[in-house]
Amino acid sequence: MKTKVFFLLFSLVAVSYAFGQAPSSPQPKPVEGTVRATVVAKGLEHPWALEFLPDGRMLVSERPGRLRLVDGKGRVSEPLGGLPKVFAQGQGGLLDITRSPTFAQDRLIYFSFAEEGEGGAGTAVARAILNERALEKVQVIWRQTPKVKSNNHFGSRLVFGRDGNLFVTMGDRFAYRDQAQNLAVTLGKIIRIQPDGSIPKDNPFVGREGARPEIWSYGHRNVQAAALHPESGQLWTVEHGARGGDELNQPQPGKNYGWPVITYGVDYSGAKIGEGTSKAGMEQPVYYWDPVIAPSGALFYTGNVFPQWKGNLLIGSLQPGHLVRLEMTAGRVSSESRYAGADLSARIRDLQQGPDGAIYVITDDNNGKILRIEPAK
Ligand SMILES: [Ca+2]
């Protein structure tokens, strides 16, 4: 009997996938009083990314183009010198930061930013040596092509894979969404490069005429949340979708994630987009949100401060603004919870697990904060 019920459930899931219906968020109400947020630092101008250093300090980017260190007492440094000029318009500016896996030896950090140039602006990735007061040997290792005239949808998150290659998540640059399907450009893609910006030989489009060899997956709208699964080592991403179409994906090499040919939801104008929600040769999301959560920042929790949350995917929500937690079972979402209250009911831009196992989030605001999140007593 149990086997039959299981088989029936399995069949229903299989059927719904075959008909192109990914599971959607049940839209749980945010709960208050489960977690407690305390302010670690404030006065940051639209902080975009947070990264812990081995000495326990935090590195924080501010979208207008500044990088600062924050110590354990919440003291915020002067802006570090040596940064390149960033295109700080609209959603552009200084974006994600990540330490190199070899940071302990070489103090290398990687960062993404919107860069102005011929044709407009585009996302770029640089690496540099982090010194106490400045970056040194700043080197741009990759540029999105082509640069276009738009202030929106720059992505981006940087995630090192276990093999040492770097994933960078892109946006479609908003007014150029059809380009997400064009393999000759890197708008609306996830790319994978070696630490010096060169192309890994095992990338899916290496050797295909007319395709950019750095492309890992395509058909993405604007990806500002990404994390590596602690057990499988797979990349997971959460994407800003259309109105009613935010998506959780596990991007596979060479696959097409559909934008803007297939999508859930409608355009923010109310107009229909593309051909529907499914099409042969295009991937379904693992899960989607309607209404959207406007995802930015994600991590798989592995600490001991929230023992019940181990292996869960935590996501920042810019709008309506709170912490989103997904329990995952066998690569599927088994439940969703949301946490709000006091300082936590804000536009959450990024989150990191601290060396103490607590969760640290930054809020997207003129007076942005770093918050430490732990269980409420
Ligand atoms: Ca999609």
PDB file of N, CA and C in Angstrom, residues 209-254:
ATOM      1  N   GLU A 209      31.019  26.667 -32.978  1.00  0.00           N
ATOM      2  CA  GLU A 209      31.118  27.902 -33.755  1.00  0.00           C
ATOM      3  C   GLU A 209      29.979  28.854 -33.401  1.00  0.00           C
ATOM      4  N   GLY A 210      30.320  30.111 -33.213  1.00  0.00           N
ATOM      5  CA  GLY A 210      29.301  31.123 -32.945  1.00  0.00           C
ATOM      6  C   GLY A 210      28.867  31.197 -31.493  1.00  0.00           C
ATOM      7  N   ALA A 211      29.438  30.381 -30.637  1.00  0.00           N
ATOM      8  CA  ALA A 211      29.049  30.418 -29.217  1.00  0.00           C
ATOM      9  C   ALA A 211      30.235  30.884 -28.375  1.00  0.00           C
ATOM     10  N   ARG A 212      29.958  31.688 -27.351  1.00  0.00           N
ATOM     11  CA  ARG A 212      31.010  32.129 -26.437  1.00  0.00           C
ATOM     12  C   ARG A 212      31.425  30.948 -25.551  1.00  0.00           C
ATOM     13  N   PRO A 213      32.708  30.653 -25.482  1.00  0.00           N
ATOM     14  CA  PRO A 213      33.145  29.445 -24.770  1.00  0.00           C
ATOM     15  C   PRO A 213      33.040  29.547 -23.246  1.00  0.00           C
ATOM     16  N   GLU A 214      32.853  30.772 -22.722  1.00  0.00           N
ATOM     17  CA  GLU A 214      32.728  30.878 -21.256  1.00  0.00           C
ATOM     18  C   GLU A 214      31.319  30.561 -20.761  1.00  0.00           C
ATOM     19  N   ILE A 215      30.349  30.395 -21.684  1.00  0.00           N
ATOM     20  CA  ILE A 215      28.964  30.161 -21.246  1.00  0.00           C
ATOM     21  C   ILE A 215      28.826  28.779 -20.598  1.00  0.00           C
ATOM     22  N   TRP A 216      28.188  28.769 -19.432  1.00  0.00           N
ATOM     23  CA  TRP A 216      27.862  27.524 -18.723  1.00  0.00           C
ATOM     24  C   TRP A 216      26.402  27.154 -18.980  1.00  0.00           C
ATOM     25  N   SER A 217      25.496  28.124 -18.796  1.00  0.00           N
ATOM     26  CA  SER A 217      24.072  27.909 -19.049  1.00  0.00           C
ATOM     27  C   SER A 217      23.483  29.222 -19.528  1.00  0.00           C
ATOM     28  N   TYR A 218      22.287  29.165 -20.143  1.00  0.00           N
ATOM     29  CA  TYR A 218      21.732  30.381 -20.743  1.00  0.00           C
ATOM     30  C   TYR A 218      20.219  30.465 -20.563  1.00  0.00           C
ATOM     31  N   GLY A 219      19.663  31.603 -21.025  1.00  0.00           N
ATOM     32  CA  GLY A 219      18.226  31.820 -20.845  1.00  0.00           C
ATOM     33  C   GLY A 219      17.888  32.263 -19.435  1.00  0.00           C
ATOM     34  N   HIS A 220      18.764  33.103 -18.856  1.00  0.00           N
ATOM     35  CA  HIS A 220      18.547  33.608 -17.501  1.00  0.00           C
ATOM     36  C   HIS A 220      18.156  35.094 -17.554  1.00  0.00           C
ATOM     37  N   ARG A 221      17.314  35.534 -16.638  1.00  0.00           N
ATOM     38  CA  ARG A 221      16.858  36.935 -16.662  1.00  0.00           C
ATOM     39  C   ARG A 221      17.787  37.854 -15.877  1.00  0.00           C
ATOM     40  N   ASN A 222      17.914  37.591 -14.566  1.00  0.00           N
ATOM     41  CA  ASN A 222      18.843  38.400 -13.757  1.00  0.00           C
ATOM     42  C   ASN A 222      19.118  37.640 -12.475  1.00  0.00           C
ATOM     43  N   VAL A 223      20.344  37.144 -12.348  1.00  0.00           N
ATOM     44  CA  VAL A 223      20.670  36.238 -11.248  1.00  0.00           C
ATOM     45  C   VAL A 223      21.544  36.962 -10.229  1.00  0.00           C
ATOM     46  N   GLN A 224      20.982  37.189  -9.045  1.00  0.00           N
ATOM     47  CA  GLN A 224      21.696  37.888  -7.967  1.00  0.00           C
ATOM     48  C   GLN A 224      21.797  37.037  -6.703  1.00  0.00           C
ATOM     49  N   ALA A 225      21.532  35.741  -6.830  1.00  0.00           N
ATOM     50  CA  ALA A 225      21.662  34.840  -5.682  1.00  0.00           C
ATOM     51  C   ALA A 225      22.204  33.513  -6.189  1.00  0.00           C
ATOM     52  N   ALA A 226      23.292  33.033  -5.588  1.00  0.00           N
ATOM     53  CA  ALA A 226      23.909  31.787  -6.041  1.00  0.00           C
ATOM     54  C   ALA A 226      24.715  31.199  -4.897  1.00  0.00           C
ATOM     55  N   ALA A 227      24.745  29.865  -4.832  1.00  0.00           N
ATOM     56  CA  ALA A 227      25.511  29.197  -3.774  1.00  0.00           C
ATOM     57  C   ALA A 227      25.872  27.796  -4.235  1.00  0.00           C
ATOM     58  N   LEU A 228      26.972  27.285  -3.693  1.00  0.00           N
ATOM     59  CA  LEU A 228      27.416  25.926  -4.002  1.00  0.00           C
ATOM     60  C   LEU A 228      26.868  24.975  -2.934  1.00  0.00           C
ATOM     61  N   HIS A 229      26.285  23.865  -3.386  1.00  0.00           N
ATOM     62  CA  HIS A 229      25.747  22.915  -2.410  1.00  0.00           C
ATOM     63  C   HIS A 229      26.897  22.256  -1.650  1.00  0.00           C
ATOM     64  N   PRO A 230      26.814  22.222  -0.313  1.00  0.00           N
ATOM     65  CA  PRO A 230      27.960  21.739   0.465  1.00  0.00           C
ATOM     66  C   PRO A 230      28.261  20.261   0.271  1.00  0.00           C
ATOM     67  N   GLU A 231      27.285  19.464  -0.139  1.00  0.00           N
ATOM     68  CA  GLU A 231      27.553  18.037  -0.339  1.00  0.00           C
ATOM     69  C   GLU A 231      27.807  17.697  -1.800  1.00  0.00           C
ATOM     70  N   SER A 232      26.921  18.140  -2.668  1.00  0.00           N
ATOM     71  CA  SER A 232      27.047  17.762  -4.090  1.00  0.00           C
ATOM     72  C   SER A 232      28.075  18.619  -4.824  1.00  0.00           C
ATOM     73  N   GLY A 233      28.365  19.827  -4.292  1.00  0.00           N
ATOM     74  CA  GLY A 233      29.251  20.740  -5.006  1.00  0.00           C
ATOM     75  C   GLY A 233      28.597  21.395  -6.213  1.00  0.00           C
ATOM     76  N   GLN A 234      27.275  21.194  -6.369  1.00  0.00           N
ATOM     77  CA  GLN A 234      26.576  21.779  -7.518  1.00  0.00           C
ATOM     78  C   GLN A 234      26.233  23.249  -7.261  1.00  0.00           C
ATOM     79  N   LEU A 235      26.165  23.987  -8.352  1.00  0.00           N
ATOM     80  CA  LEU A 235      25.756  25.387  -8.288  1.00  0.00           C
ATOM     81  C   LEU A 235      24.232  25.479  -8.262  1.00  0.00           C
ATOM     82  N   TRP A 236      23.720  26.271  -7.330  1.00  0.00           N
ATOM     83  CA  TRP A 236      22.288  26.589  -7.281  1.00  0.00           C
ATOM     84  C   TRP A 236      22.142  28.099  -7.431  1.00  0.00           C
ATOM     85  N   THR A 237      21.097  28.509  -8.145  1.00  0.00           N
ATOM     86  CA  THR A 237      20.882  29.947  -8.350  1.00  0.00           C
ATOM     87  C   THR A 237      19.415  30.299  -8.120  1.00  0.00           C
ATOM     88  N   VAL A 238      19.205  31.529  -7.714  1.00  0.00           N
ATOM     89  CA  VAL A 238      17.851  32.048  -7.568  1.00  0.00           C
ATOM     90  C   VAL A 238      17.787  33.324  -8.397  1.00  0.00           C
ATOM     91  N   GLU A 239      16.791  33.372  -9.267  1.00  0.00           N
ATOM     92  CA  GLU A 239      16.781  34.372 -10.333  1.00  0.00           C
ATOM     93  C   GLU A 239      15.604  35.319 -10.199  1.00  0.00           C
ATOM     94  N   HIS A 240      15.870  36.617 -10.411  1.00  0.00           N
ATOM     95  CA  HIS A 240      14.766  37.584 -10.506  1.00  0.00           C
ATOM     96  C   HIS A 240      14.009  37.292 -11.789  1.00  0.00           C
ATOM     97  N   GLY A 241      12.753  36.920 -11.664  1.00  0.00           N
ATOM     98  CA  GLY A 241      11.950  36.627 -12.840  1.00  0.00           C
ATOM     99  C   GLY A 241      11.032  37.780 -13.196  1.00  0.00           C
ATOM    100  N   ALA A 242      10.130  37.464 -14.110  1.00  0.00           N
ATOM    101  CA  ALA A 242       9.068  38.403 -14.448  1.00  0.00           C
ATOM    102  C   ALA A 242       8.124  38.524 -13.241  1.00  0.00           C
ATOM    103  N   ARG A 243       7.041  39.283 -13.383  1.00  0.00           N
ATOM    104  CA  ARG A 243       6.098  39.437 -12.267  1.00  0.00           C
ATOM    105  C   ARG A 243       5.380  38.103 -12.053  1.00  0.00           C
ATOM    106  N   GLY A 244       5.799  37.392 -10.991  1.00  0.00           N
ATOM    107  CA  GLY A 244       5.255  36.051 -10.745  1.00  0.00           C
ATOM    108  C   GLY A 244       6.151  34.951 -11.283  1.00  0.00           C
ATOM    109  N   GLY A 245       7.425  35.265 -11.505  1.00  0.00           N
ATOM    110  CA  GLY A 245       8.296  34.259 -12.122  1.00  0.00           C
ATOM    111  C   GLY A 245       9.692  34.156 -11.550  1.00  0.00           C
ATOM    112  N   ASP A 246       9.902  34.488 -10.264  1.00  0.00           N
ATOM    113  CA  ASP A 246      11.221  34.242  -9.671  1.00  0.00           C
ATOM    114  C   ASP A 246      11.468  32.734  -9.638  1.00  0.00           C
ATOM    115  N   GLU A 247      12.710  32.332  -9.879  1.00  0.00           N
ATOM    116  CA  GLU A 247      13.008  30.907 -10.064  1.00  0.00           C
ATOM    117  C   GLU A 247      14.181  30.427  -9.231  1.00  0.00           C
ATOM    118  N   LEU A 248      14.055  29.192  -8.736  1.00  0.00           N
ATOM    119  CA  LEU A 248      15.186  28.437  -8.191  1.00  0.00           C
ATOM    120  C   LEU A 248      15.636  27.469  -9.273  1.00  0.00           C
ATOM    121  N   ASN A 249      16.925  27.493  -9.594  1.00  0.00           N
ATOM    122  CA  ASN A 249      17.469  26.595 -10.618  1.00  0.00           C
ATOM    123  C   ASN A 249      18.728  25.912 -10.111  1.00  0.00           C
ATOM    124  N   GLN A 250      19.041  24.777 -10.727  1.00  0.00           N
ATOM    125  CA  GLN A 250      20.325  24.122 -10.486  1.00  0.00           C
ATOM    126  C   GLN A 250      20.967  23.998 -11.869  1.00  0.00           C
ATOM    127  N   PRO A 251      21.634  25.089 -12.288  1.00  0.00           N
ATOM    128  CA  PRO A 251      22.060  25.185 -13.685  1.00  0.00           C
ATOM    129  C   PRO A 251      23.059  24.102 -14.089  1.00  0.00           C
ATOM    130  N   GLN A 252      22.687  23.388 -15.152  1.00  0.00           N
ATOM    131  CA  GLN A 252      23.507  22.307 -15.696  1.00  0.00           C
ATOM    132  C   GLN A 252      24.237  22.829 -16.931  1.00  0.00           C
ATOM    133  N   PRO A 253      25.424  22.275 -17.203  1.00  0.00           N
ATOM    134  CA  PRO A 253      26.210  22.796 -18.324  1.00  0.00           C
ATOM    135  C   PRO A 253      25.480  22.668 -19.660  1.00  0.00           C
ATOM    136  N   GLY A 254      25.439  23.784 -20.386  1.00  0.00           N
ATOM    137  CA  GLY A 254      24.888  23.773 -21.735  1.00  0.00           C
ATOM    138  C   GLY A 254      23.384  23.880 -21.827  1.00  0.00           C
TER     139      GLY A 254
END
